[in-house]
PDB file of C-alpha atoms in Angstrom:
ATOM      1  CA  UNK S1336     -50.348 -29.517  72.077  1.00  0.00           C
ATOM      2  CA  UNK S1337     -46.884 -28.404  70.965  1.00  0.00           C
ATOM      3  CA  UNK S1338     -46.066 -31.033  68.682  1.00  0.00           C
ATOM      4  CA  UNK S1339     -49.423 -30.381  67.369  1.00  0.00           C
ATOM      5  CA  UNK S1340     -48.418 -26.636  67.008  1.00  0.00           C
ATOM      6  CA  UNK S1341     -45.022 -28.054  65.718  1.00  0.00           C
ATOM      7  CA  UNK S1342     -46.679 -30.590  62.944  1.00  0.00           C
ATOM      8  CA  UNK S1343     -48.971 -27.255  61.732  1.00  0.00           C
ATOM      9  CA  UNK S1344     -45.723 -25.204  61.236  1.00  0.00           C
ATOM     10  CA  UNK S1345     -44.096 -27.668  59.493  1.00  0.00           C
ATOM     11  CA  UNK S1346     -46.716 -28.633  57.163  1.00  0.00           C
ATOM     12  CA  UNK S1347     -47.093 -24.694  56.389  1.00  0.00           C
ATOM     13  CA  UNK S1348     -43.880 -24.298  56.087  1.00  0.00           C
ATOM     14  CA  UNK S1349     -43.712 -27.487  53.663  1.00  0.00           C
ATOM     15  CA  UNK S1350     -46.437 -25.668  51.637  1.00  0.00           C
ATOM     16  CA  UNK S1351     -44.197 -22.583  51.507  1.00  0.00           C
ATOM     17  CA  UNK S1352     -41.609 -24.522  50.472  1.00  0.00           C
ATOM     18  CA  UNK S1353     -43.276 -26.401  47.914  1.00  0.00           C
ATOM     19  CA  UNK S1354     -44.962 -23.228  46.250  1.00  0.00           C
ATOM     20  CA  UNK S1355     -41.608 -21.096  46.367  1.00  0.00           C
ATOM     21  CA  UNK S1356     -40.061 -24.615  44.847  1.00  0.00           C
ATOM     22  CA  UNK S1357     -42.676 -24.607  42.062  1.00  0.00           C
ATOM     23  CA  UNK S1358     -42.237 -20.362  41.373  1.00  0.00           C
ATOM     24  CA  UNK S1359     -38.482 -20.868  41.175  1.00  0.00           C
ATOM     25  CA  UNK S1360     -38.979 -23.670  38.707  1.00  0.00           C
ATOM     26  CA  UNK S1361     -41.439 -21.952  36.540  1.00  0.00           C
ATOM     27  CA  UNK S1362     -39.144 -18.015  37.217  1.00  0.00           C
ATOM     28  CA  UNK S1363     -36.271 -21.528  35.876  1.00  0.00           C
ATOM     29  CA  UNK S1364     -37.987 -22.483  33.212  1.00  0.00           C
ATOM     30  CA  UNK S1365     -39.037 -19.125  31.222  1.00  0.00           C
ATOM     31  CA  UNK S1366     -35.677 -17.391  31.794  1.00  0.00           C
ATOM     32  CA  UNK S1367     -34.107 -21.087  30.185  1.00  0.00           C
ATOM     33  CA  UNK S1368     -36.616 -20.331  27.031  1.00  0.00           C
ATOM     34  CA  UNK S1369     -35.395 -16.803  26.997  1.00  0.00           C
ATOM     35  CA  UNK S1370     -32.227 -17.517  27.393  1.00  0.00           C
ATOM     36  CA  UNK S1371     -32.219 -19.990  24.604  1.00  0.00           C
ATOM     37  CA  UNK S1372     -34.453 -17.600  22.254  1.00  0.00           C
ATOM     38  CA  UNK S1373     -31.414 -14.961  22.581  1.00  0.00           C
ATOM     39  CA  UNK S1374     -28.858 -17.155  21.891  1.00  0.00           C
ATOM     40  CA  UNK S1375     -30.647 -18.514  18.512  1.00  0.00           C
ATOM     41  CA  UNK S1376     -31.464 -15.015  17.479  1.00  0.00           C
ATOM     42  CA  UNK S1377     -27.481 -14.048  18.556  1.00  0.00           C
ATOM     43  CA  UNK S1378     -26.540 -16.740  16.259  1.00  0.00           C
ATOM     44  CA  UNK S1379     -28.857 -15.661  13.374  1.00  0.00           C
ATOM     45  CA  UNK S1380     -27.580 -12.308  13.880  1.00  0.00           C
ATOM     46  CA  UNK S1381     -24.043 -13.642  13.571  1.00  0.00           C
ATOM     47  CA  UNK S1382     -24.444 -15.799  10.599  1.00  0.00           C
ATOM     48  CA  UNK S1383     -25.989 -12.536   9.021  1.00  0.00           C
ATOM     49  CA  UNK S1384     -22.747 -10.274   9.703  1.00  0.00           C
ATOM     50  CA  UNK S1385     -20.702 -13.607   8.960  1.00  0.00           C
ATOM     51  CA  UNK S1386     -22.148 -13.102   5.313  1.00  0.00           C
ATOM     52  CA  UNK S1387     -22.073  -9.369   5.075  1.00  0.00           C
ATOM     53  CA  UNK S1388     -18.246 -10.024   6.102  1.00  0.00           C
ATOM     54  CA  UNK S1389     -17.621 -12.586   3.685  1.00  0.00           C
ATOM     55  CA  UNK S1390     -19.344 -10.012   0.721  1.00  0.00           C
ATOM     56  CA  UNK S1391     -17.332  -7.319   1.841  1.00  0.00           C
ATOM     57  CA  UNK S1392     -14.015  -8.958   1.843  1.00  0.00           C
ATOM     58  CA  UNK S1393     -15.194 -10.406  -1.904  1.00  0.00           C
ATOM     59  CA  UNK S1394     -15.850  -7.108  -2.908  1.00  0.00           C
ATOM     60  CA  UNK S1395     -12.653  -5.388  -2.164  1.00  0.00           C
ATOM     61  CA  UNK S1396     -10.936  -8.384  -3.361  1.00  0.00           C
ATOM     62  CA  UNK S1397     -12.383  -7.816  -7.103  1.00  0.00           C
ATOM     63  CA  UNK S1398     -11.570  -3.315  -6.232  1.00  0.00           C
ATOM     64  CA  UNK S1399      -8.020  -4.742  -5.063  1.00  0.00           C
ATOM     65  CA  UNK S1400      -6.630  -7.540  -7.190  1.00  0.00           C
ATOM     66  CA  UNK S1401      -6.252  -4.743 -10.411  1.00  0.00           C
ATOM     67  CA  UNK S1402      -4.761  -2.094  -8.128  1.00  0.00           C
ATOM     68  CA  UNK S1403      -1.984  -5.182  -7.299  1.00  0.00           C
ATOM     69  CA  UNK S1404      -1.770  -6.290 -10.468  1.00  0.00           C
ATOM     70  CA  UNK S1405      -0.956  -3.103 -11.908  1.00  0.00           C
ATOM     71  CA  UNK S1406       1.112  -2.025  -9.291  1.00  0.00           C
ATOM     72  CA  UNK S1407       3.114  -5.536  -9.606  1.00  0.00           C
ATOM     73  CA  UNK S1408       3.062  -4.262 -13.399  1.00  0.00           C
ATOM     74  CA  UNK S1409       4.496  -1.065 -12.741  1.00  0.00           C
ATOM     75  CA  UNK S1410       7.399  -2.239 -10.889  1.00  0.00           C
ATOM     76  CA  UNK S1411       8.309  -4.692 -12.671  1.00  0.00           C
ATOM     77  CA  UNK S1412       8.636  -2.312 -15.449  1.00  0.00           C
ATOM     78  CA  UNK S1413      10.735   0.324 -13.691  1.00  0.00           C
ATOM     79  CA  UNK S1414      12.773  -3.069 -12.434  1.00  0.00           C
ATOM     80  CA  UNK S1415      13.563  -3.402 -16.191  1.00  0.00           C
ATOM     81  CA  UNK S1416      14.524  -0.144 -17.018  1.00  0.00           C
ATOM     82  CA  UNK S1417      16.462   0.429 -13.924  1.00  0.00           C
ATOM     83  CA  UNK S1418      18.315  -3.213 -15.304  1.00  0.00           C
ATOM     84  CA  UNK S1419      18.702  -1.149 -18.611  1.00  0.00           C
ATOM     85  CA  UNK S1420      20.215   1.722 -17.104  1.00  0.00           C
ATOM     86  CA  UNK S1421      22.940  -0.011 -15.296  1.00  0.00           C
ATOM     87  CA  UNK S1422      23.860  -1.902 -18.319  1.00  0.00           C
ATOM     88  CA  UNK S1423      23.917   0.866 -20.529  1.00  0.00           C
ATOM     89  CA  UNK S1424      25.698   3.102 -17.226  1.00  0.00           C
ATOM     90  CA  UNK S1425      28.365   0.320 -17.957  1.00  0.00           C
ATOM     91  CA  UNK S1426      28.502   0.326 -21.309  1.00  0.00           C
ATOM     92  CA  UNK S1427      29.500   4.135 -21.057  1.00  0.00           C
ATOM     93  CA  UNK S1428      31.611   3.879 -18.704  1.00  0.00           C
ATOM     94  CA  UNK S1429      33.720   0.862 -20.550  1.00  0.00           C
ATOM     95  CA  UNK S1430      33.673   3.749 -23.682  1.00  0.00           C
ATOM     96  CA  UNK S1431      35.061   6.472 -21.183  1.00  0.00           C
ATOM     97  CA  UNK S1432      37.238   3.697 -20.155  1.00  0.00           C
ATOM     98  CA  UNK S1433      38.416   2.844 -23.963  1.00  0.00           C
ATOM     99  CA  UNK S1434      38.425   7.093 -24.735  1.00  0.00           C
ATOM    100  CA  UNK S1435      41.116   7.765 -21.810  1.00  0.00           C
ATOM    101  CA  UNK S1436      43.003   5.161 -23.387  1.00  0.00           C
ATOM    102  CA  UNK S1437      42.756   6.266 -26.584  1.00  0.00           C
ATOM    103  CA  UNK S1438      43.518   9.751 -25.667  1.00  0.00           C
ATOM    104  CA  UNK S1439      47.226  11.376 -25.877  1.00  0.00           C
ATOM    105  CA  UNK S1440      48.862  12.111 -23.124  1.00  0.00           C
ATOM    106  CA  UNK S1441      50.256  14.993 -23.738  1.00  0.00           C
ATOM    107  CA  UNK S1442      49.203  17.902 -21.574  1.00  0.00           C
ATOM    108  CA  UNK S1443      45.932  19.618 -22.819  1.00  0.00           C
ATOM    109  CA  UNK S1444      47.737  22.986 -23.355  1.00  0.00           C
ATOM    110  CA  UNK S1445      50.271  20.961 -25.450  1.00  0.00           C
ATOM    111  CA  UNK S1446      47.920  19.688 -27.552  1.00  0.00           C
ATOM    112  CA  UNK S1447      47.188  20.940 -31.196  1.00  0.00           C
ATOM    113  CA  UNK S1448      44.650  23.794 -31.476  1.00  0.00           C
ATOM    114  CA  UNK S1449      41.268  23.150 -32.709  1.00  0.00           C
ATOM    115  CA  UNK S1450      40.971  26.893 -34.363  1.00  0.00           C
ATOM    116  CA  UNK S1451      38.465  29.831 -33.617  1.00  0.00           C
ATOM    117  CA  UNK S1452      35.540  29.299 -32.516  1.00  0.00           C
ATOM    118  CA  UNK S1453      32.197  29.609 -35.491  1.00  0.00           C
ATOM    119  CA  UNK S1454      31.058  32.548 -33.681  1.00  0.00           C
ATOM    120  CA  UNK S1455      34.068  34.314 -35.059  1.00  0.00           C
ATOM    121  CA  UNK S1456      34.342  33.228 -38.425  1.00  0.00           C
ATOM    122  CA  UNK S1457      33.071  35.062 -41.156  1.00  0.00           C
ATOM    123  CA  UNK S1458      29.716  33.731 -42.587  1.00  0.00           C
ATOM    124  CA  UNK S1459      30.549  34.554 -45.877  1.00  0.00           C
ATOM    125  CA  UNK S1460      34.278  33.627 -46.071  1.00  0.00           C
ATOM    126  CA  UNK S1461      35.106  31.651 -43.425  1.00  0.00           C
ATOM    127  CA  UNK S1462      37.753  33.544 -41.892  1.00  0.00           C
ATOM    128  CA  UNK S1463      38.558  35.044 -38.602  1.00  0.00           C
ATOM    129  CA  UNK S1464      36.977  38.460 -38.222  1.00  0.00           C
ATOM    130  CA  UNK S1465      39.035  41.136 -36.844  1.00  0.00           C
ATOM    131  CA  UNK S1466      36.437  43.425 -35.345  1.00  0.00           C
ATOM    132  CA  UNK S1467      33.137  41.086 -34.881  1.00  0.00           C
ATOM    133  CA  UNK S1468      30.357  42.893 -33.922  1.00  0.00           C
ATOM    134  CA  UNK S1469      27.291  40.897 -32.667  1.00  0.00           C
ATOM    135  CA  UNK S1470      23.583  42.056 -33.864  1.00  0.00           C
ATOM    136  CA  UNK S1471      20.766  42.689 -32.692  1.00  0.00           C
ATOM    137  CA  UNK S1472      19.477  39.242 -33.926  1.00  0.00           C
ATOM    138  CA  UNK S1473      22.709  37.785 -31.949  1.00  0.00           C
ATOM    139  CA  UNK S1474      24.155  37.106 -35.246  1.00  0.00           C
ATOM    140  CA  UNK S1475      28.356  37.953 -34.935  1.00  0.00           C
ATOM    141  CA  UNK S1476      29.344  40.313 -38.677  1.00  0.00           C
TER     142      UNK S1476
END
């Protein structure tokens, strides 16, 4: 009688085991097809943003590539005039160079005068005024 008791259970519990079996392969099988519905729709999604991306970066390329152009423009154009100041800075200075050597060299006090200054010459005759006045108008008489 017990191993008939025991050969019940076990056949019960095979059927247990055999209908649990068959739920977790069916719960198996639908989460699988869910599973493998997300990922296509993930990689439609991604393909999507993958061209949206690819638009964008177009996009700002063609707002971009004038900016840099013109920018490149720009300084390469102060480039050149900075190039034309230093050669003209030298230029000047070889001149100041060439004056000082050119100058006397006797003291500046020592030097010849250069005469009155216009302001106190006479309009009319050219001579020093004794008593300038200046005008209104700032005219010296």
């Amino acid at each position: 009688e017990l191993l008939v008791a025991l050969g019940d259970w076990v056949r019960d519990n095979e059927d247990s085991v055999e209908t649990f079996r068959s739920k977790v392969d069916g719960w198996l099988h639908e989460e699988s097809r869910k599973y493998k519905n997300d990922v296509e729709e993930l990689r439609r999604k991604i393909e999507v943003l993958e061209r949206q991306v690819d638009e964008r970066k177009e996009a700002a390329t063609r707002v971009i590539e004038p900016l840099l152009k013109e920018a490149n423009d720009w300084i390469e154009k102060q480039e050149n005039r900075l190039e034309e100041a230093r050669l003209t800075m030298e230029i000047l200075r070889k001149d100041d160079e060439l004056a000082l050597d050119k100058s006397p060299l006797t003291p500046p006090d020592e030097q010849s005068p250069k005469g009155p200054p216009k302001e106190l010459l006479c309009p009319i005759t050219l001579e020093l005024m004794e008593d300038p006045v200046i005008a209104v108008d700032g005219h010296t008489y």
